[in-house]
PDB file of C-alpha atoms (C1' of nucleotides) in Angstrom:
ATOM      1  CA  UNK A   1      14.370   3.432 -18.591  1.00 90.00           C
ATOM      2  CA  UNK A   2      14.127   4.756 -15.019  1.00 97.00           C
ATOM      3  CA  UNK A   3      11.302   7.249 -14.618  1.00 98.00           C
ATOM      4  CA  UNK A   4      12.624  10.838 -14.309  1.00 97.00           C
ATOM      5  CA  UNK A   5      11.710  13.155 -11.431  1.00 97.00           C
ATOM      6  CA  UNK A   6       9.483  15.118 -13.818  1.00 98.00           C
ATOM      7  CA  UNK A   7       7.215  12.073 -14.051  1.00 98.00           C
ATOM      8  CA  UNK A   8       6.396  12.493 -10.357  1.00 98.00           C
ATOM      9  CA  UNK A   9       6.083  16.287 -10.370  1.00 98.00           C
ATOM     10  CA  UNK A  10       2.366  16.142 -11.157  1.00 98.00           C
ATOM     11  CA  UNK A  11      -0.841  15.561  -9.235  1.00 98.00           C
ATOM     12  CA  UNK A  12      -0.973  12.355  -7.186  1.00 98.00           C
ATOM     13  CA  UNK A  13      -4.038  11.173  -9.101  1.00 97.00           C
ATOM     14  CA  UNK A  14      -2.264  11.493 -12.454  1.00 97.00           C
ATOM     15  CA  UNK A  15       0.844   9.765 -11.174  1.00 98.00           C
ATOM     16  CA  UNK A  16      -1.190   6.997  -9.529  1.00 97.00           C
ATOM     17  CA  UNK A  17      -2.855   6.150 -12.829  1.00 96.00           C
ATOM     18  CA  UNK A  18       0.367   6.355 -14.826  1.00 96.00           C
ATOM     19  CA  UNK A  19       2.335   4.175 -12.406  1.00 97.00           C
ATOM     20  CA  UNK A  20       0.127   1.208 -13.259  1.00 96.00           C
ATOM     21  CA  UNK A  21       2.082  -1.113 -15.525  1.00 96.00           C
ATOM     22  CA  UNK A  22       5.449   0.377 -14.554  1.00 97.00           C
ATOM     23  CA  UNK A  23       8.042  -1.884 -12.932  1.00 97.00           C
ATOM     24  CA  UNK A  24       9.224  -1.480  -9.341  1.00 98.00           C
ATOM     25  CA  UNK A  25      12.745  -2.814  -8.826  1.00 98.00           C
ATOM     26  CA  UNK A  26      14.547  -3.506  -5.556  1.00 98.00           C
ATOM     27  CA  UNK A  27      18.195  -4.488  -5.307  1.00 97.00           C
ATOM     28  CA  UNK A  28      19.707  -5.938  -2.127  1.00 96.00           C
ATOM     29  CA  UNK A  29      23.364  -6.793  -2.607  1.00 95.00           C
ATOM     30  CA  UNK A  30      23.458  -8.627  -5.907  1.00 96.00           C
ATOM     31  CA  UNK A  31      19.887  -9.859  -5.665  1.00 96.00           C
ATOM     32  CA  UNK A  32      17.259  -8.121  -7.772  1.00 98.00           C
ATOM     33  CA  UNK A  33      13.523  -8.334  -7.225  1.00 97.00           C
ATOM     34  CA  UNK A  34      10.974  -6.664  -9.448  1.00 98.00           C
ATOM     35  CA  UNK A  35       7.302  -6.531 -10.172  1.00 97.00           C
ATOM     36  CA  UNK A  36       4.731  -4.787 -12.324  1.00 97.00           C
ATOM     37  CA  UNK A  37       2.721  -2.217 -10.381  1.00 97.00           C
ATOM     38  CA  UNK A  38      -0.926  -3.296 -10.534  1.00 96.00           C
ATOM     39  CA  UNK A  39      -2.569  -1.245  -7.769  1.00 96.00           C
ATOM     40  CA  UNK A  40      -2.056   2.292  -6.402  1.00 97.00           C
ATOM     41  CA  UNK A  41      -3.809   4.922  -4.302  1.00 97.00           C
ATOM     42  CA  UNK A  42      -3.476   8.700  -4.588  1.00 97.00           C
ATOM     43  CA  UNK A  43      -3.148  10.910  -1.506  1.00 97.00           C
ATOM     44  CA  UNK A  44      -3.723  14.265  -3.081  1.00 97.00           C
ATOM     45  CA  UNK A  45      -2.373  16.857  -0.653  1.00 96.00           C
ATOM     46  CA  UNK A  46      -2.986  18.757   2.597  1.00 96.00           C
ATOM     47  CA  UNK A  47      -6.670  19.278   1.772  1.00 96.00           C
ATOM     48  CA  UNK A  48      -7.186  15.503   1.377  1.00 97.00           C
ATOM     49  CA  UNK A  49      -8.283  14.366   4.846  1.00 95.00           C
ATOM     50  CA  UNK A  50      -7.026  10.847   4.150  1.00 96.00           C
ATOM     51  CA  UNK A  51      -3.518  12.123   3.411  1.00 96.00           C
ATOM     52  CA  UNK A  52      -1.113  11.983   6.348  1.00 96.00           C
ATOM     53  CA  UNK A  53       0.029  15.506   5.426  1.00 96.00           C
ATOM     54  CA  UNK A  54      -3.458  16.877   6.151  1.00 95.00           C
ATOM     55  CA  UNK A  55      -2.484  16.962   9.823  1.00 92.00           C
ATOM     56  CA  UNK A  56       0.447  19.217   9.078  1.00 92.00           C
ATOM     57  CA  UNK A  57       4.139  18.725   8.716  1.00 92.00           C
ATOM     58  CA  UNK A  58       5.635  16.320  11.248  1.00 92.00           C
ATOM     59  CA  UNK A  59       8.915  14.401  11.306  1.00 91.00           C
ATOM     60  CA  UNK A  60       7.127  11.410   9.868  1.00 94.00           C
ATOM     61  CA  UNK A  61       5.496  13.238   6.971  1.00 95.00           C
ATOM     62  CA  UNK A  62       8.313  15.643   6.153  1.00 95.00           C
ATOM     63  CA  UNK A  63       9.433  13.578   3.147  1.00 96.00           C
ATOM     64  CA  UNK A  64       6.092  14.270   1.480  1.00 97.00           C
ATOM     65  CA  UNK A  65       6.849  17.990   1.636  1.00 96.00           C
ATOM     66  CA  UNK A  66      10.102  17.456  -0.218  1.00 96.00           C
ATOM     67  CA  UNK A  67      11.026  16.782  -3.808  1.00 97.00           C
ATOM     68  CA  UNK A  68       9.003  14.436  -6.035  1.00 98.00           C
ATOM     69  CA  UNK A  69      10.379  11.048  -7.007  1.00 98.00           C
ATOM     70  CA  UNK A  70      11.426   9.999  -3.518  1.00 98.00           C
ATOM     71  CA  UNK A  71      10.120   7.223  -1.289  1.00 98.00           C
ATOM     72  CA  UNK A  72       7.860   7.891   1.692  1.00 97.00           C
ATOM     73  CA  UNK A  73       7.925   4.780   3.873  1.00 97.00           C
ATOM     74  CA  UNK A  74       6.039   4.528   7.152  1.00 96.00           C
ATOM     75  CA  UNK A  75       5.128   1.843   9.670  1.00 95.00           C
ATOM     76  CA  UNK A  76       1.481   0.891   9.929  1.00 95.00           C
ATOM     77  CA  UNK A  77      -0.266  -0.864  12.834  1.00 94.00           C
ATOM     78  CA  UNK A  78       3.119  -1.369  14.443  1.00 93.00           C
ATOM     79  CA  UNK A  79       3.707  -4.346  12.192  1.00 94.00           C
ATOM     80  CA  UNK A  80       3.980  -3.544   8.507  1.00 96.00           C
ATOM     81  CA  UNK A  81       5.487  -0.936   6.223  1.00 96.00           C
ATOM     82  CA  UNK A  82       3.916   0.948   3.325  1.00 97.00           C
ATOM     83  CA  UNK A  83       5.802   2.326   0.317  1.00 98.00           C
ATOM     84  CA  UNK A  84       4.764   5.598  -1.338  1.00 98.00           C
ATOM     85  CA  UNK A  85       6.091   7.721  -4.174  1.00 98.00           C
ATOM     86  CA  UNK A  86       6.218  11.443  -3.353  1.00 98.00           C
ATOM     87  CA  UNK A  87       4.498  13.534  -6.036  1.00 98.00           C
ATOM     88  CA  UNK A  88       3.923  17.227  -6.847  1.00 98.00           C
ATOM     89  CA  UNK A  89       6.677  19.864  -6.820  1.00 97.00           C
ATOM     90  CA  UNK A  90       8.629  20.500  -3.631  1.00 96.00           C
ATOM     91  CA  UNK A  91       6.540  22.136  -0.916  1.00 95.00           C
ATOM     92  CA  UNK A  92       3.217  20.516  -1.853  1.00 97.00           C
ATOM     93  CA  UNK A  93       2.779  17.320   0.171  1.00 97.00           C
ATOM     94  CA  UNK A  94       1.211  14.456  -1.780  1.00 97.00           C
ATOM     95  CA  UNK A  95       2.051  10.840  -2.521  1.00 98.00           C
ATOM     96  CA  UNK A  96       0.997   7.641  -4.236  1.00 98.00           C
ATOM     97  CA  UNK A  97       0.733   4.469  -2.164  1.00 98.00           C
ATOM     98  CA  UNK A  98       1.974   1.463  -4.111  1.00 98.00           C
ATOM     99  CA  UNK A  99      -0.426  -1.256  -3.018  1.00 97.00           C
ATOM    100  CA  UNK A 100       0.385  -4.326  -5.108  1.00 97.00           C
ATOM    101  CA  UNK A 101       2.761  -5.717  -7.697  1.00 97.00           C
ATOM    102  CA  UNK A 102       2.781  -8.691  -9.992  1.00 97.00           C
ATOM    103  CA  UNK A 103       6.159 -10.406  -9.320  1.00 97.00           C
ATOM    104  CA  UNK A 104       8.523 -10.560 -12.289  1.00 97.00           C
ATOM    105  CA  UNK A 105      12.175 -11.127 -11.294  1.00 97.00           C
ATOM    106  CA  UNK A 106      13.456 -12.699  -8.079  1.00 97.00           C
ATOM    107  CA  UNK A 107      10.193 -14.496  -7.402  1.00 97.00           C
ATOM    108  CA  UNK A 108      11.893 -17.214  -5.329  1.00 95.00           C
ATOM    109  CA  UNK A 109      13.549 -14.661  -3.095  1.00 96.00           C
ATOM    110  CA  UNK A 110      10.335 -12.706  -2.590  1.00 97.00           C
ATOM    111  CA  UNK A 111       8.527 -15.929  -1.772  1.00 95.00           C
ATOM    112  CA  UNK A 112      11.149 -16.714   0.855  1.00 94.00           C
ATOM    113  CA  UNK A 113      10.681 -13.243   2.354  1.00 95.00           C
ATOM    114  CA  UNK A 114       6.976 -14.058   2.595  1.00 95.00           C
ATOM    115  CA  UNK A 115       7.010 -17.484   4.167  1.00 88.00           C
ATOM    116  CA  UNK A 116       3.244 -17.380   4.591  1.00 83.00           C
ATOM    117  CA  UNK A 117       2.647 -16.938   0.881  1.00 88.00           C
ATOM    118  CA  UNK A 118       1.524 -20.221  -0.617  1.00 86.00           C
ATOM    119  CA  UNK A 119       0.626 -18.978  -4.089  1.00 91.00           C
ATOM    120  CA  UNK A 120       2.303 -16.379  -6.287  1.00 93.00           C
ATOM    121  CA  UNK A 121      -0.702 -14.091  -5.924  1.00 93.00           C
ATOM    122  CA  UNK A 122      -0.090 -13.967  -2.155  1.00 94.00           C
ATOM    123  CA  UNK A 123       3.458 -12.605  -2.504  1.00 96.00           C
ATOM    124  CA  UNK A 124       2.809  -8.891  -2.942  1.00 96.00           C
ATOM    125  CA  UNK A 125      -0.969  -8.399  -3.207  1.00 96.00           C
ATOM    126  CA  UNK A 126      -1.129  -5.656  -0.596  1.00 96.00           C
ATOM    127  CA  UNK A 127       1.028  -2.748   0.622  1.00 97.00           C
ATOM    128  CA  UNK A 128       2.402  -4.570   3.667  1.00 96.00           C
ATOM    129  CA  UNK A 129       3.023  -7.776   1.741  1.00 97.00           C
ATOM    130  CA  UNK A 130       4.824  -5.869  -1.001  1.00 97.00           C
ATOM    131  CA  UNK A 131       7.247  -4.330   1.488  1.00 97.00           C
ATOM    132  CA  UNK A 132       7.905  -7.710   3.106  1.00 96.00           C
ATOM    133  CA  UNK A 133       8.538  -9.343  -0.257  1.00 97.00           C
ATOM    134  CA  UNK A 134      10.922  -6.595  -1.392  1.00 97.00           C
ATOM    135  CA  UNK A 135      12.631  -5.957   1.956  1.00 97.00           C
ATOM    136  CA  UNK A 136      11.383  -2.379   2.141  1.00 97.00           C
ATOM    137  CA  UNK A 137      11.558  -0.758   5.577  1.00 95.00           C
ATOM    138  CA  UNK A 138      12.219   2.626   7.175  1.00 95.00           C
ATOM    139  CA  UNK A 139      15.811   2.563   5.945  1.00 95.00           C
ATOM    140  CA  UNK A 140      14.383   3.420   2.510  1.00 96.00           C
ATOM    141  CA  UNK A 141      12.364   6.400   3.732  1.00 96.00           C
ATOM    142  CA  UNK A 142      13.467   9.470   1.754  1.00 96.00           C
ATOM    143  CA  UNK A 143      15.435   7.319  -0.698  1.00 97.00           C
ATOM    144  CA  UNK A 144      15.321   8.277  -4.359  1.00 97.00           C
ATOM    145  CA  UNK A 145      13.078   6.226  -6.631  1.00 98.00           C
ATOM    146  CA  UNK A 146      15.837   6.555  -9.197  1.00 97.00           C
ATOM    147  CA  UNK A 147      18.541   5.167  -6.923  1.00 96.00           C
ATOM    148  CA  UNK A 148      20.783   2.114  -6.877  1.00 95.00           C
ATOM    149  CA  UNK A 149      18.745  -0.004  -4.468  1.00 96.00           C
ATOM    150  CA  UNK A 150      15.245   1.079  -5.464  1.00 98.00           C
ATOM    151  CA  UNK A 151      13.870   2.399  -8.710  1.00 98.00           C
ATOM    152  CA  UNK A 152      10.866   2.355 -11.028  1.00 98.00           C
ATOM    153  CA  UNK A 153      11.279   1.538 -14.706  1.00 97.00           C
ATOM    154  CA  UNK A 154       9.160   2.500 -17.677  1.00 95.00           C
ATOM    155  CA  UNK A 155       8.625  -0.727 -19.582  1.00 89.00           C
ATOM    156  CA  UNK A 156       6.093  -1.778 -22.166  1.00 77.00           C
ATOM    157  CA  UNK A 157       4.222  -4.659 -20.620  1.00 82.00           C
ATOM    158  CA  UNK A 158       1.232  -4.925 -22.864  1.00 74.00           C
ATOM    159  CA  UNK A 159      -2.241  -3.385 -22.939  1.00 76.00           C
ATOM    160  CA  UNK A 160      -4.428  -3.189 -19.877  1.00 86.00           C
ATOM    161  CA  UNK A 161      -7.636  -1.608 -18.741  1.00 93.00           C
ATOM    162  CA  UNK A 162      -7.661   0.525 -15.623  1.00 94.00           C
ATOM    163  CA  UNK A 163     -10.323   0.573 -12.925  1.00 94.00           C
ATOM    164  CA  UNK A 164     -10.919   3.086 -10.133  1.00 95.00           C
ATOM    165  CA  UNK A 165     -12.683   2.827  -6.792  1.00 93.00           C
ATOM    166  CA  UNK A 166     -12.686   4.255  -3.258  1.00 93.00           C
ATOM    167  CA  UNK A 167      -9.513   4.021  -1.240  1.00 94.00           C
ATOM    168  CA  UNK A 168      -9.202   1.364   1.434  1.00 93.00           C
ATOM    169  CA  UNK A 169      -9.235   2.039   5.148  1.00 92.00           C
ATOM    170  CA  UNK A 170     -10.003   5.768   5.067  1.00 93.00           C
ATOM    171  CA  UNK A 171     -13.493   5.824   6.589  1.00 90.00           C
ATOM    172  CA  UNK A 172     -12.381   8.645   8.879  1.00 91.00           C
ATOM    173  CA  UNK A 173     -11.693  11.025   5.978  1.00 93.00           C
ATOM    174  CA  UNK A 174     -15.050  12.802   5.833  1.00 91.00           C
ATOM    175  CA  UNK A 175     -15.906  14.118   2.392  1.00 93.00           C
ATOM    176  CA  UNK A 176     -12.729  12.528   1.023  1.00 95.00           C
ATOM    177  CA  UNK A 177     -13.709   9.036   2.155  1.00 93.00           C
ATOM    178  CA  UNK A 178     -15.385   8.085  -1.108  1.00 92.00           C
ATOM    179  CA  UNK A 179     -13.075   9.759  -3.612  1.00 95.00           C
ATOM    180  CA  UNK A 180     -12.325   7.167  -6.327  1.00 95.00           C
ATOM    181  CA  UNK A 181      -8.583   7.469  -5.987  1.00 96.00           C
ATOM    182  CA  UNK A 182      -7.671   3.806  -5.775  1.00 96.00           C
ATOM    183  CA  UNK A 183      -6.554   2.559  -9.172  1.00 95.00           C
ATOM    184  CA  UNK A 184      -5.831  -0.949 -10.344  1.00 95.00           C
ATOM    185  CA  UNK A 185      -5.361  -3.028 -13.472  1.00 94.00           C
ATOM    186  CA  UNK A 186      -8.725  -4.613 -14.103  1.00 92.00           C
ATOM    187  CA  UNK A 187      -8.936  -8.390 -13.735  1.00 90.00           C
ATOM    188  CA  UNK A 188      -5.305  -8.694 -12.618  1.00 93.00           C
ATOM    189  CA  UNK A 189      -5.137 -11.456  -9.964  1.00 93.00           C
ATOM    190  CA  UNK A 190      -2.266  -9.755  -8.104  1.00 95.00           C
ATOM    191  CA  UNK A 191      -4.437  -6.853  -6.964  1.00 94.00           C
ATOM    192  CA  UNK A 192      -5.068  -6.987  -3.213  1.00 93.00           C
ATOM    193  CA  UNK A 193      -7.743  -9.517  -2.295  1.00 77.00           C
ATOM    194  CA  UNK A 194     -10.129  -7.103  -0.743  1.00 77.00           C
ATOM    195  CA  UNK A 195     -13.870  -6.967  -0.413  1.00 75.00           C
ATOM    196  CA  UNK A 196     -13.759  -3.534  -2.036  1.00 75.00           C
ATOM    197  CA  UNK A 197     -12.466  -5.007  -5.265  1.00 73.00           C
ATOM    198  CA  UNK A 198     -15.956  -5.280  -6.664  1.00 69.00           C
ATOM    199  CA  UNK A 199     -16.437  -1.529  -6.215  1.00 74.00           C
ATOM    200  CA  UNK A 200     -14.249  -0.572  -9.163  1.00 81.00           C
ATOM    201  CA  UNK A 201     -15.312   0.929 -12.460  1.00 87.00           C
ATOM    202  CA  UNK A 202     -13.326   0.963 -15.685  1.00 91.00           C
ATOM    203  CA  UNK A 203     -12.008   4.444 -16.363  1.00 91.00           C
ATOM    204  CA  UNK A 204      -9.834   3.799 -19.380  1.00 86.00           C
ATOM    205  CA  UNK A 205      -7.140   1.727 -20.933  1.00 84.00           C
ATOM    206  CA  UNK A 206      -3.574   1.896 -22.039  1.00 80.00           C
ATOM    207  CA  UNK A 207      -1.812   0.428 -25.037  1.00 71.00           C
ATOM    208  CA  UNK A 208       1.542  -1.295 -25.039  1.00 61.00           C
ATOM    209  CA  UNK A 209       3.215   1.816 -26.447  1.00 51.00           C
ATOM    210  CA  UNK A 210       2.576   3.836 -23.308  1.00 48.00           C
ATOM    211  CA  UNK A 211       0.024   6.298 -22.013  1.00 45.00           C
TER     212      UNK A 211
ATOM    213  C1'  DG B   1     -15.587 -18.928   0.305  1.00 95.00           C
ATOM    214  C1'  DT B   2     -16.723 -14.894   4.207  1.00 95.00           C
ATOM    215  C1'  DC B   3     -16.453 -12.745   8.756  1.00 95.00           C
ATOM    216  C1'  DG B   4     -14.430 -11.232  13.088  1.00 95.00           C
ATOM    217  C1'  DT B   5     -10.487 -10.370  15.743  1.00 95.00           C
ATOM    218  C1'  DG B   6      -5.768  -9.817  17.744  1.00 95.00           C
ATOM    219  C1'  DA B   7      -1.009  -8.279  17.131  1.00 95.00           C
ATOM    220  C1'  DT B   8       1.885  -4.315  17.739  1.00 95.00           C
ATOM    221  C1'  DA B   9       4.537   0.492  17.959  1.00 95.00           C
ATOM    222  C1'  DG B  10       4.978   4.948  16.492  1.00 95.00           C
ATOM    223  C1'  DC B  11       2.487   9.035  16.020  1.00 95.00           C
ATOM    224  C1'  DC B  12      -0.383  12.842  17.635  1.00 95.00           C
ATOM    225  C1'  DT B  13      -3.890  15.036  21.074  1.00 95.00           C
TER     226       DT B  13
ATOM    227  C1'  DG C   1      -4.648   7.299  25.647  1.00 95.00           C
ATOM    228  C1'  DG C   2      -6.602   6.593  21.105  1.00 95.00           C
ATOM    229  C1'  DC C   3      -5.800   5.704  16.567  1.00 95.00           C
ATOM    230  C1'  DT C   4      -3.909   3.578  12.364  1.00 95.00           C
ATOM    231  C1'  DA C   5      -3.282   4.042   4.035  1.00 95.00           C
ATOM    232  C1'  DT C   6      -2.590  -4.187   7.390  1.00 95.00           C
ATOM    233  C1'  DC C   7      -2.311  -9.072   7.615  1.00 95.00           C
ATOM    234  C1'  DA C   8      -3.084 -13.827   9.088  1.00 95.00           C
ATOM    235  C1'  DC C   9      -5.670 -16.954  11.485  1.00 95.00           C
ATOM    236  C1'  DG C  10      -9.590 -19.502  13.194  1.00 95.00           C
ATOM    237  C1'  DA C  11     -14.506 -20.225  13.126  1.00 95.00           C
ATOM    238  C1'  DC C  12     -17.876 -20.974  10.516  1.00 95.00           C
ATOM    239  C1'  DG C  13     -20.660 -23.327   6.352  1.00 95.00           C
TER     240       DG C  13
END
DNA sequence: GTCGTGATAGCCT
DNA sequence: GGCTATCACGACG
């Protein structure tokens, strides 16, 4: 049910693709919120100039250098949080940014956490929105993705086709700027509403029985 | 619908 | 001191 650590002990690009369709679950007290992962980005390692770890190991990025299957949470623009899954074996810093989910359980609660969200597709269609909806903050940095308050389940949620495109907001990353390492479920309305959405190309599909 | 901009704080040079 | 893996809002039309 819950994805094992071995699932994450692979390249960030592989994990980013395979996380699409999986279910992110967050438990606060007795309340459970969940959603199908519909958009991810891979940050491939120290050579990837868009990856935070490319600037070396710092207190902030140290989680990425640790074991796979743990959460790397950081604050962005002084306002929002972003949730990542650490990938690759221990010692190789890489991660997958979880950018958007399609809400499944606890929709009312997530909507309350996102008072500005008028429609369901505004609840978690972006990395900052997702963390607001699911009450993810720095307290979850370095937490296991197979833990009691946060985990990712392998569920069969039907067939989908997968698209890839350039990552968002990494214009500074030189030759890595245009790497097509943003992945999303094609035509899913819960993908972040971004002008780059049109720049995706279908790279494959997945059946309901898994990858 | 699209476009431009301000908020805001921790990180790194 | 400059930058940032974002979001919401107001000004358009």
